[in-house]
Amino acid sequence: MDIKSLWGLRVQEFYRKMFRYYSIIGANVVYFFLIIGSIFIYYFNLFLQWIPPQIPVEGILSLFVTFILIQTKVRTFIKRADIVFLLPLEWKLKPYFIKSLVYSFVIDVIKLLSFITVFLSLFLKTIYLDFSILFFIVGIVAHNILMKWDEQWLENHVQFVLHRLNRFFSIYLMCYYLFKNDWIFAFVLMIVNFVYLIYFIEKNRILNWQWLIEEEESALLKNFKFINFFMDVPNLKRSFRNRRLLTMILKRCIPYSQSSTFVYLYSHLFVRYNDYFYLYLRLTVIGMLVSYAMPTNGWIFNLLILFMTGFQLIPLQHEIKQSALIYPISESQRNDSFLKFVLFVLYAQFFILYFAMFIHTSTAKIYYLVIGSLFVYIFVYFFISKRVNISGSVLKE
């Protein structure tokens, strides 16, 4: 294989695979994204009107930008087998990794500019955008990529924590001074950080192949986890925790009977798999915040939260191992168990959101409770029921 063409071949292979998934997602849920986008824009405008004038917008924006950049992954498209076949050729791979850094830099610039475009009205309240700010943002992105690249040479956990704190606060302070129009402070911070980074990179020339592989696998896993919310991704690795207190509560709440077997299994999968559990928590917290900020209109947004939660729980039905399907229960009973599980989870989320609205204001009227309850029931038994044992078979046929 030609080393010079290796990077291009790896990128093409990655995008062919991703295009296959995202084309199916786009063909099936394009209207879902249009609806979500429209509702988001509407509530974002309401949120802008609600923000008190004394809130430091620069600090909030800097925190958002820092959070976006701290999630950066350096995409090298390296595979596990490369540690055997490419390690002897490491001295020839400098152009390959330079292309990887440039690629990661361009992706981050696009993400950040997209963020600025979406939240442009919030920026324009206190900040005048010009090419100087965009130039500094490009510099901050480059600094962030190099800081991330440096992590491969950290020797222990203490160094990693200190490096991550340095990265977080340096990005935050540069963004803060930039949005405050204190150009000198932002420029000095950027120069100091670049001098340190260049010295550190020159000092450490040997690549950490294990770090490169783990970084690439982590980036791929993020993509596949997102795709798995819309269709089943074969052999997807998931992180989990036992959460003994919650599983103990489930054992007491779910009746010990044959008909409840798969309700029990789905409930434990939901509680133990971090992807689904944290998704549920995040969406619930977002719904509670919206109910607090916009109590009169928040109930509409809460219906959207319920829809998003239920929609993204659909792939959970395919997480049960094949060995569990040997249990003598019909497929229709398994499907009914999954629907009962989703119904319970959505009702629990709905009552949490309604209670958050109720304790904050008297506008949480009884008909909100009726509408929400009907919405959950209809959504589960008329929308999700049609997608049980279907969404996961798209790529397996």
PDB file of N, CA and C in Angstrom, residues 217-303:
ATOM      1  N   GLU A 217     -10.972   5.126  18.226  1.00  0.00           N
ATOM      2  CA  GLU A 217     -12.101   4.256  18.579  1.00  0.00           C
ATOM      3  C   GLU A 217     -13.150   5.016  19.375  1.00  0.00           C
ATOM      4  N   SER A 218     -12.711   5.927  20.234  1.00  0.00           N
ATOM      5  CA  SER A 218     -13.656   6.744  20.998  1.00  0.00           C
ATOM      6  C   SER A 218     -14.468   7.660  20.085  1.00  0.00           C
ATOM      7  N   ALA A 219     -13.803   8.246  19.076  1.00  0.00           N
ATOM      8  CA  ALA A 219     -14.507   9.114  18.125  1.00  0.00           C
ATOM      9  C   ALA A 219     -15.528   8.319  17.313  1.00  0.00           C
ATOM     10  N   LEU A 220     -15.135   7.115  16.866  1.00  0.00           N
ATOM     11  CA  LEU A 220     -16.062   6.257  16.125  1.00  0.00           C
ATOM     12  C   LEU A 220     -17.247   5.853  16.987  1.00  0.00           C
ATOM     13  N   LEU A 221     -16.969   5.549  18.253  1.00  0.00           N
ATOM     14  CA  LEU A 221     -18.032   5.131  19.164  1.00  0.00           C
ATOM     15  C   LEU A 221     -19.066   6.237  19.344  1.00  0.00           C
ATOM     16  N   LYS A 222     -18.611   7.487  19.400  1.00  0.00           N
ATOM     17  CA  LYS A 222     -19.555   8.610  19.506  1.00  0.00           C
ATOM     18  C   LYS A 222     -20.484   8.661  18.306  1.00  0.00           C
ATOM     19  N   ASN A 223     -19.932   8.482  17.120  1.00  0.00           N
ATOM     20  CA  ASN A 223     -20.746   8.470  15.908  1.00  0.00           C
ATOM     21  C   ASN A 223     -21.771   7.352  15.941  1.00  0.00           C
ATOM     22  N   PHE A 224     -21.323   6.161  16.313  1.00  0.00           N
ATOM     23  CA  PHE A 224     -22.215   5.005  16.304  1.00  0.00           C
ATOM     24  C   PHE A 224     -23.292   5.099  17.383  1.00  0.00           C
ATOM     25  N   LYS A 225     -22.949   5.703  18.524  1.00  0.00           N
ATOM     26  CA  LYS A 225     -23.959   5.879  19.574  1.00  0.00           C
ATOM     27  C   LYS A 225     -25.073   6.816  19.102  1.00  0.00           C
ATOM     28  N   PHE A 226     -24.693   7.873  18.383  1.00  0.00           N
ATOM     29  CA  PHE A 226     -25.711   8.779  17.845  1.00  0.00           C
ATOM     30  C   PHE A 226     -26.583   8.050  16.829  1.00  0.00           C
ATOM     31  N   ILE A 227     -25.947   7.296  15.925  1.00  0.00           N
ATOM     32  CA  ILE A 227     -26.699   6.568  14.896  1.00  0.00           C
ATOM     33  C   ILE A 227     -27.629   5.543  15.529  1.00  0.00           C
ATOM     34  N   ASN A 228     -27.182   4.942  16.644  1.00  0.00           N
ATOM     35  CA  ASN A 228     -27.958   3.881  17.277  1.00  0.00           C
ATOM     36  C   ASN A 228     -29.271   4.379  17.877  1.00  0.00           C
ATOM     37  N   PHE A 229     -29.408   5.703  18.038  1.00  0.00           N
ATOM     38  CA  PHE A 229     -30.683   6.246  18.503  1.00  0.00           C
ATOM     39  C   PHE A 229     -31.754   6.162  17.418  1.00  0.00           C
ATOM     40  N   PHE A 230     -31.355   5.925  16.170  1.00  0.00           N
ATOM     41  CA  PHE A 230     -32.301   5.864  15.064  1.00  0.00           C
ATOM     42  C   PHE A 230     -32.398   4.470  14.448  1.00  0.00           C
ATOM     43  N   MET A 231     -31.323   3.685  14.569  1.00  0.00           N
ATOM     44  CA  MET A 231     -31.339   2.320  14.035  1.00  0.00           C
ATOM     45  C   MET A 231     -30.302   1.503  14.798  1.00  0.00           C
ATOM     46  N   ASP A 232     -30.402   0.202  14.670  1.00  0.00           N
ATOM     47  CA  ASP A 232     -29.494  -0.675  15.387  1.00  0.00           C
ATOM     48  C   ASP A 232     -28.132  -0.703  14.703  1.00  0.00           C
ATOM     49  N   VAL A 233     -27.072  -0.506  15.507  1.00  0.00           N
ATOM     50  CA  VAL A 233     -25.699  -0.596  15.002  1.00  0.00           C
ATOM     51  C   VAL A 233     -25.103  -1.891  15.542  1.00  0.00           C
ATOM     52  N   PRO A 234     -24.760  -2.848  14.670  1.00  0.00           N
ATOM     53  CA  PRO A 234     -24.246  -4.137  15.134  1.00  0.00           C
ATOM     54  C   PRO A 234     -22.948  -3.992  15.921  1.00  0.00           C
ATOM     55  N   ASN A 235     -22.825  -4.810  16.976  1.00  0.00           N
ATOM     56  CA  ASN A 235     -21.583  -4.921  17.763  1.00  0.00           C
ATOM     57  C   ASN A 235     -21.149  -3.595  18.385  1.00  0.00           C
ATOM     58  N   LEU A 236     -22.096  -2.790  18.801  1.00  0.00           N
ATOM     59  CA  LEU A 236     -21.770  -1.498  19.417  1.00  0.00           C
ATOM     60  C   LEU A 236     -21.389  -1.717  20.886  1.00  0.00           C
ATOM     61  N   LYS A 237     -20.204  -1.267  21.263  1.00  0.00           N
ATOM     62  CA  LYS A 237     -19.772  -1.381  22.649  1.00  0.00           C
ATOM     63  C   LYS A 237     -20.429  -0.298  23.492  1.00  0.00           C
ATOM     64  N   ARG A 238     -20.916  -0.695  24.670  1.00  0.00           N
ATOM     65  CA  ARG A 238     -21.590   0.269  25.546  1.00  0.00           C
ATOM     66  C   ARG A 238     -20.943   0.249  26.932  1.00  0.00           C
ATOM     67  N   SER A 239     -20.969   1.402  27.570  1.00  0.00           N
ATOM     68  CA  SER A 239     -20.502   1.484  28.949  1.00  0.00           C
ATOM     69  C   SER A 239     -21.704   1.329  29.881  1.00  0.00           C
ATOM     70  N   PHE A 240     -21.470   0.747  31.048  1.00  0.00           N
ATOM     71  CA  PHE A 240     -22.582   0.520  31.966  1.00  0.00           C
ATOM     72  C   PHE A 240     -22.095   0.597  33.407  1.00  0.00           C
ATOM     73  N   ARG A 241     -23.061   0.779  34.313  1.00  0.00           N
ATOM     74  CA  ARG A 241     -22.806   0.747  35.750  1.00  0.00           C
ATOM     75  C   ARG A 241     -23.902  -0.080  36.403  1.00  0.00           C
ATOM     76  N   ASN A 242     -23.578  -0.700  37.532  1.00  0.00           N
ATOM     77  CA  ASN A 242     -24.554  -1.583  38.180  1.00  0.00           C
ATOM     78  C   ASN A 242     -25.746  -0.819  38.768  1.00  0.00           C
ATOM     79  N   ARG A 243     -25.480   0.333  39.387  1.00  0.00           N
ATOM     80  CA  ARG A 243     -26.531   1.150  40.011  1.00  0.00           C
ATOM     81  C   ARG A 243     -27.430   0.274  40.898  1.00  0.00           C
ATOM     82  N   ARG A 244     -26.805  -0.248  41.936  1.00  0.00           N
ATOM     83  CA  ARG A 244     -27.456  -1.252  42.769  1.00  0.00           C
ATOM     84  C   ARG A 244     -28.721  -0.730  43.449  1.00  0.00           C
ATOM     85  N   LEU A 245     -28.721   0.528  43.848  1.00  0.00           N
ATOM     86  CA  LEU A 245     -29.903   1.065  44.516  1.00  0.00           C
ATOM     87  C   LEU A 245     -31.106   1.057  43.585  1.00  0.00           C
ATOM     88  N   LEU A 246     -30.909   1.503  42.339  1.00  0.00           N
ATOM     89  CA  LEU A 246     -32.018   1.532  41.384  1.00  0.00           C
ATOM     90  C   LEU A 246     -32.469   0.126  41.007  1.00  0.00           C
ATOM     91  N   THR A 247     -31.514  -0.786  40.828  1.00  0.00           N
ATOM     92  CA  THR A 247     -31.904  -2.158  40.487  1.00  0.00           C
ATOM     93  C   THR A 247     -32.648  -2.821  41.647  1.00  0.00           C
ATOM     94  N   MET A 248     -32.288  -2.460  42.880  1.00  0.00           N
ATOM     95  CA  MET A 248     -33.001  -2.986  44.040  1.00  0.00           C
ATOM     96  C   MET A 248     -34.446  -2.487  44.061  1.00  0.00           C
ATOM     97  N   ILE A 249     -34.620  -1.197  43.691  1.00  0.00           N
ATOM     98  CA  ILE A 249     -35.969  -0.631  43.632  1.00  0.00           C
ATOM     99  C   ILE A 249     -36.782  -1.320  42.540  1.00  0.00           C
ATOM    100  N   LEU A 250     -36.138  -1.576  41.398  1.00  0.00           N
ATOM    101  CA  LEU A 250     -36.834  -2.254  40.301  1.00  0.00           C
ATOM    102  C   LEU A 250     -37.306  -3.651  40.716  1.00  0.00           C
ATOM    103  N   LYS A 251     -36.467  -4.379  41.440  1.00  0.00           N
ATOM    104  CA  LYS A 251     -36.841  -5.718  41.884  1.00  0.00           C
ATOM    105  C   LYS A 251     -38.083  -5.692  42.768  1.00  0.00           C
ATOM    106  N   ARG A 252     -38.207  -4.634  43.561  1.00  0.00           N
ATOM    107  CA  ARG A 252     -39.367  -4.539  44.457  1.00  0.00           C
ATOM    108  C   ARG A 252     -40.621  -4.068  43.724  1.00  0.00           C
ATOM    109  N   CYS A 253     -40.421  -3.258  42.677  1.00  0.00           N
ATOM    110  CA  CYS A 253     -41.576  -2.664  41.980  1.00  0.00           C
ATOM    111  C   CYS A 253     -42.166  -3.578  40.907  1.00  0.00           C
ATOM    112  N   ILE A 254     -41.331  -4.368  40.249  1.00  0.00           N
ATOM    113  CA  ILE A 254     -41.803  -5.217  39.148  1.00  0.00           C
ATOM    114  C   ILE A 254     -42.249  -6.561  39.701  1.00  0.00           C
ATOM    115  N   PRO A 255     -43.478  -6.964  39.454  1.00  0.00           N
ATOM    116  CA  PRO A 255     -43.982  -8.230  40.006  1.00  0.00           C
ATOM    117  C   PRO A 255     -43.215  -9.439  39.479  1.00  0.00           C
ATOM    118  N   TYR A 256     -43.062 -10.437  40.334  1.00  0.00           N
ATOM    119  CA  TYR A 256     -42.336 -11.661  39.984  1.00  0.00           C
ATOM    120  C   TYR A 256     -43.296 -12.604  39.269  1.00  0.00           C
ATOM    121  N   SER A 257     -43.328 -12.498  37.931  1.00  0.00           N
ATOM    122  CA  SER A 257     -44.216 -13.349  37.142  1.00  0.00           C
ATOM    123  C   SER A 257     -43.637 -13.503  35.742  1.00  0.00           C
ATOM    124  N   GLN A 258     -44.122 -14.537  35.041  1.00  0.00           N
ATOM    125  CA  GLN A 258     -43.606 -14.796  33.697  1.00  0.00           C
ATOM    126  C   GLN A 258     -43.896 -13.649  32.750  1.00  0.00           C
ATOM    127  N   SER A 259     -45.063 -13.050  32.872  1.00  0.00           N
ATOM    128  CA  SER A 259     -45.455 -11.965  31.969  1.00  0.00           C
ATOM    129  C   SER A 259     -44.611 -10.708  32.166  1.00  0.00           C
ATOM    130  N   SER A 260     -43.955 -10.585  33.340  1.00  0.00           N
ATOM    131  CA  SER A 260     -43.143  -9.388  33.632  1.00  0.00           C
ATOM    132  C   SER A 260     -41.657  -9.605  33.365  1.00  0.00           C
ATOM    133  N   THR A 261     -41.316 -10.765  32.809  1.00  0.00           N
ATOM    134  CA  THR A 261     -39.896 -11.103  32.626  1.00  0.00           C
ATOM    135  C   THR A 261     -39.164 -10.065  31.788  1.00  0.00           C
ATOM    136  N   PHE A 262     -39.722  -9.738  30.623  1.00  0.00           N
ATOM    137  CA  PHE A 262     -39.019  -8.818  29.722  1.00  0.00           C
ATOM    138  C   PHE A 262     -39.177  -7.359  30.138  1.00  0.00           C
ATOM    139  N   VAL A 263     -40.224  -7.042  30.884  1.00  0.00           N
ATOM    140  CA  VAL A 263     -40.303  -5.709  31.488  1.00  0.00           C
ATOM    141  C   VAL A 263     -39.142  -5.532  32.460  1.00  0.00           C
ATOM    142  N   TYR A 264     -38.871  -6.589  33.219  1.00  0.00           N
ATOM    143  CA  TYR A 264     -37.755  -6.590  34.172  1.00  0.00           C
ATOM    144  C   TYR A 264     -36.421  -6.428  33.430  1.00  0.00           C
ATOM    145  N   LEU A 265     -36.240  -7.176  32.343  1.00  0.00           N
ATOM    146  CA  LEU A 265     -34.981  -7.107  31.592  1.00  0.00           C
ATOM    147  C   LEU A 265     -34.776  -5.737  30.949  1.00  0.00           C
ATOM    148  N   TYR A 266     -35.806  -5.195  30.294  1.00  0.00           N
ATOM    149  CA  TYR A 266     -35.689  -3.881  29.660  1.00  0.00           C
ATOM    150  C   TYR A 266     -35.408  -2.790  30.696  1.00  0.00           C
ATOM    151  N   SER A 267     -36.050  -2.905  31.855  1.00  0.00           N
ATOM    152  CA  SER A 267     -35.845  -1.899  32.905  1.00  0.00           C
ATOM    153  C   SER A 267     -34.411  -1.924  33.413  1.00  0.00           C
ATOM    154  N   HIS A 268     -33.856  -3.125  33.579  1.00  0.00           N
ATOM    155  CA  HIS A 268     -32.478  -3.212  34.049  1.00  0.00           C
ATOM    156  C   HIS A 268     -31.485  -2.729  32.997  1.00  0.00           C
ATOM    157  N   LEU A 269     -31.755  -3.026  31.732  1.00  0.00           N
ATOM    158  CA  LEU A 269     -30.886  -2.511  30.668  1.00  0.00           C
ATOM    159  C   LEU A 269     -30.895  -0.991  30.656  1.00  0.00           C
ATOM    160  N   PHE A 270     -32.060  -0.422  30.797  1.00  0.00           N
ATOM    161  CA  PHE A 270     -32.204   1.036  30.786  1.00  0.00           C
ATOM    162  C   PHE A 270     -31.433   1.676  31.940  1.00  0.00           C
ATOM    163  N   VAL A 271     -31.553   1.096  33.117  1.00  0.00           N
ATOM    164  CA  VAL A 271     -30.903   1.666  34.307  1.00  0.00           C
ATOM    165  C   VAL A 271     -29.390   1.501  34.246  1.00  0.00           C
ATOM    166  N   ARG A 272     -28.914   0.383  33.698  1.00  0.00           N
ATOM    167  CA  ARG A 272     -27.481   0.090  33.747  1.00  0.00           C
ATOM    168  C   ARG A 272     -26.694   0.659  32.568  1.00  0.00           C
ATOM    169  N   TYR A 273     -27.297   0.774  31.403  1.00  0.00           N
ATOM    170  CA  TYR A 273     -26.570   1.327  30.254  1.00  0.00           C
ATOM    171  C   TYR A 273     -26.485   2.848  30.378  1.00  0.00           C
ATOM    172  N   ASN A 274     -25.273   3.368  30.400  1.00  0.00           N
ATOM    173  CA  ASN A 274     -25.069   4.807  30.592  1.00  0.00           C
ATOM    174  C   ASN A 274     -25.696   5.639  29.484  1.00  0.00           C
ATOM    175  N   ASP A 275     -25.649   5.160  28.231  1.00  0.00           N
ATOM    176  CA  ASP A 275     -26.156   5.941  27.099  1.00  0.00           C
ATOM    177  C   ASP A 275     -27.620   6.317  27.310  1.00  0.00           C
ATOM    178  N   TYR A 276     -28.446   5.326  27.608  1.00  0.00           N
ATOM    179  CA  TYR A 276     -29.878   5.566  27.753  1.00  0.00           C
ATOM    180  C   TYR A 276     -30.201   6.280  29.063  1.00  0.00           C
ATOM    181  N   PHE A 277     -29.535   5.864  30.133  1.00  0.00           N
ATOM    182  CA  PHE A 277     -29.834   6.443  31.441  1.00  0.00           C
ATOM    183  C   PHE A 277     -29.475   7.929  31.484  1.00  0.00           C
ATOM    184  N   TYR A 278     -28.272   8.282  31.008  1.00  0.00           N
ATOM    185  CA  TYR A 278     -27.856   9.686  31.040  1.00  0.00           C
ATOM    186  C   TYR A 278     -28.644  10.522  30.032  1.00  0.00           C
ATOM    187  N   LEU A 279     -29.017   9.938  28.903  1.00  0.00           N
ATOM    188  CA  LEU A 279     -29.882  10.639  27.953  1.00  0.00           C
ATOM    189  C   LEU A 279     -31.198  11.021  28.617  1.00  0.00           C
ATOM    190  N   TYR A 280     -31.786  10.081  29.329  1.00  0.00           N
ATOM    191  CA  TYR A 280     -33.043  10.319  30.041  1.00  0.00           C
ATOM    192  C   TYR A 280     -32.879  11.439  31.070  1.00  0.00           C
ATOM    193  N   LEU A 281     -31.787  11.382  31.836  1.00  0.00           N
ATOM    194  CA  LEU A 281     -31.538  12.422  32.842  1.00  0.00           C
ATOM    195  C   LEU A 281     -31.347  13.786  32.193  1.00  0.00           C
ATOM    196  N   ARG A 282     -30.555  13.842  31.121  1.00  0.00           N
ATOM    197  CA  ARG A 282     -30.286  15.130  30.464  1.00  0.00           C
ATOM    198  C   ARG A 282     -31.569  15.761  29.937  1.00  0.00           C
ATOM    199  N   LEU A 283     -32.365  14.969  29.235  1.00  0.00           N
ATOM    200  CA  LEU A 283     -33.597  15.508  28.662  1.00  0.00           C
ATOM    201  C   LEU A 283     -34.576  15.937  29.759  1.00  0.00           C
ATOM    202  N   THR A 284     -34.618  15.189  30.851  1.00  0.00           N
ATOM    203  CA  THR A 284     -35.502  15.552  31.962  1.00  0.00           C
ATOM    204  C   THR A 284     -35.069  16.871  32.593  1.00  0.00           C
ATOM    205  N   VAL A 285     -33.766  17.030  32.812  1.00  0.00           N
ATOM    206  CA  VAL A 285     -33.249  18.280  33.398  1.00  0.00           C
ATOM    207  C   VAL A 285     -33.517  19.463  32.465  1.00  0.00           C
ATOM    208  N   ILE A 286     -33.312  19.262  31.149  1.00  0.00           N
ATOM    209  CA  ILE A 286     -33.589  20.332  30.181  1.00  0.00           C
ATOM    210  C   ILE A 286     -35.063  20.724  30.241  1.00  0.00           C
ATOM    211  N   GLY A 287     -35.950  19.730  30.306  1.00  0.00           N
ATOM    212  CA  GLY A 287     -37.377  20.015  30.407  1.00  0.00           C
ATOM    213  C   GLY A 287     -37.728  20.787  31.667  1.00  0.00           C
ATOM    214  N   MET A 288     -37.084  20.442  32.787  1.00  0.00           N
ATOM    215  CA  MET A 288     -37.331  21.152  34.044  1.00  0.00           C
ATOM    216  C   MET A 288     -36.859  22.606  33.958  1.00  0.00           C
ATOM    217  N   LEU A 289     -35.696  22.837  33.330  1.00  0.00           N
ATOM    218  CA  LEU A 289     -35.178  24.202  33.182  1.00  0.00           C
ATOM    219  C   LEU A 289     -36.094  25.046  32.302  1.00  0.00           C
ATOM    220  N   VAL A 290     -36.590  24.452  31.213  1.00  0.00           N
ATOM    221  CA  VAL A 290     -37.504  25.180  30.329  1.00  0.00           C
ATOM    222  C   VAL A 290     -38.807  25.482  31.057  1.00  0.00           C
ATOM    223  N   SER A 291     -39.297  24.540  31.851  1.00  0.00           N
ATOM    224  CA  SER A 291     -40.520  24.765  32.622  1.00  0.00           C
ATOM    225  C   SER A 291     -40.335  25.914  33.606  1.00  0.00           C
ATOM    226  N   TYR A 292     -39.119  26.043  34.147  1.00  0.00           N
ATOM    227  CA  TYR A 292     -38.836  27.139  35.077  1.00  0.00           C
ATOM    228  C   TYR A 292     -38.718  28.469  34.343  1.00  0.00           C
ATOM    229  N   ALA A 293     -38.006  28.464  33.209  1.00  0.00           N
ATOM    230  CA  ALA A 293     -37.763  29.718  32.488  1.00  0.00           C
ATOM    231  C   ALA A 293     -39.009  30.227  31.778  1.00  0.00           C
ATOM    232  N   MET A 294     -39.816  29.312  31.225  1.00  0.00           N
ATOM    233  CA  MET A 294     -41.007  29.703  30.452  1.00  0.00           C
ATOM    234  C   MET A 294     -42.205  28.870  30.901  1.00  0.00           C
ATOM    235  N   PRO A 295     -42.736  29.151  32.091  1.00  0.00           N
ATOM    236  CA  PRO A 295     -43.792  28.306  32.647  1.00  0.00           C
ATOM    237  C   PRO A 295     -45.077  28.293  31.832  1.00  0.00           C
ATOM    238  N   THR A 296     -45.402  29.390  31.147  1.00  0.00           N
ATOM    239  CA  THR A 296     -46.672  29.432  30.405  1.00  0.00           C
ATOM    240  C   THR A 296     -46.620  28.635  29.109  1.00  0.00           C
ATOM    241  N   ASN A 297     -45.444  28.545  28.494  1.00  0.00           N
ATOM    242  CA  ASN A 297     -45.319  27.827  27.218  1.00  0.00           C
ATOM    243  C   ASN A 297     -44.484  26.552  27.327  1.00  0.00           C
ATOM    244  N   GLY A 298     -43.936  26.285  28.511  1.00  0.00           N
ATOM    245  CA  GLY A 298     -43.034  25.159  28.670  1.00  0.00           C
ATOM    246  C   GLY A 298     -43.680  23.814  28.457  1.00  0.00           C
ATOM    247  N   TRP A 299     -44.994  23.712  28.663  1.00  0.00           N
ATOM    248  CA  TRP A 299     -45.650  22.409  28.536  1.00  0.00           C
ATOM    249  C   TRP A 299     -45.585  21.879  27.102  1.00  0.00           C
ATOM    250  N   ILE A 300     -45.566  22.787  26.111  1.00  0.00           N
ATOM    251  CA  ILE A 300     -45.430  22.355  24.713  1.00  0.00           C
ATOM    252  C   ILE A 300     -44.040  21.763  24.497  1.00  0.00           C
ATOM    253  N   PHE A 301     -43.033  22.426  25.051  1.00  0.00           N
ATOM    254  CA  PHE A 301     -41.661  21.923  24.936  1.00  0.00           C
ATOM    255  C   PHE A 301     -41.521  20.577  25.648  1.00  0.00           C
ATOM    256  N   ASN A 302     -42.239  20.405  26.743  1.00  0.00           N
ATOM    257  CA  ASN A 302     -42.182  19.141  27.477  1.00  0.00           C
ATOM    258  C   ASN A 302     -42.730  17.978  26.645  1.00  0.00           C
ATOM    259  N   LEU A 303     -43.743  18.253  25.819  1.00  0.00           N
ATOM    260  CA  LEU A 303     -44.239  17.215  24.909  1.00  0.00           C
ATOM    261  C   LEU A 303     -43.141  16.808  23.926  1.00  0.00           C
TER     262      LEU A 303
END
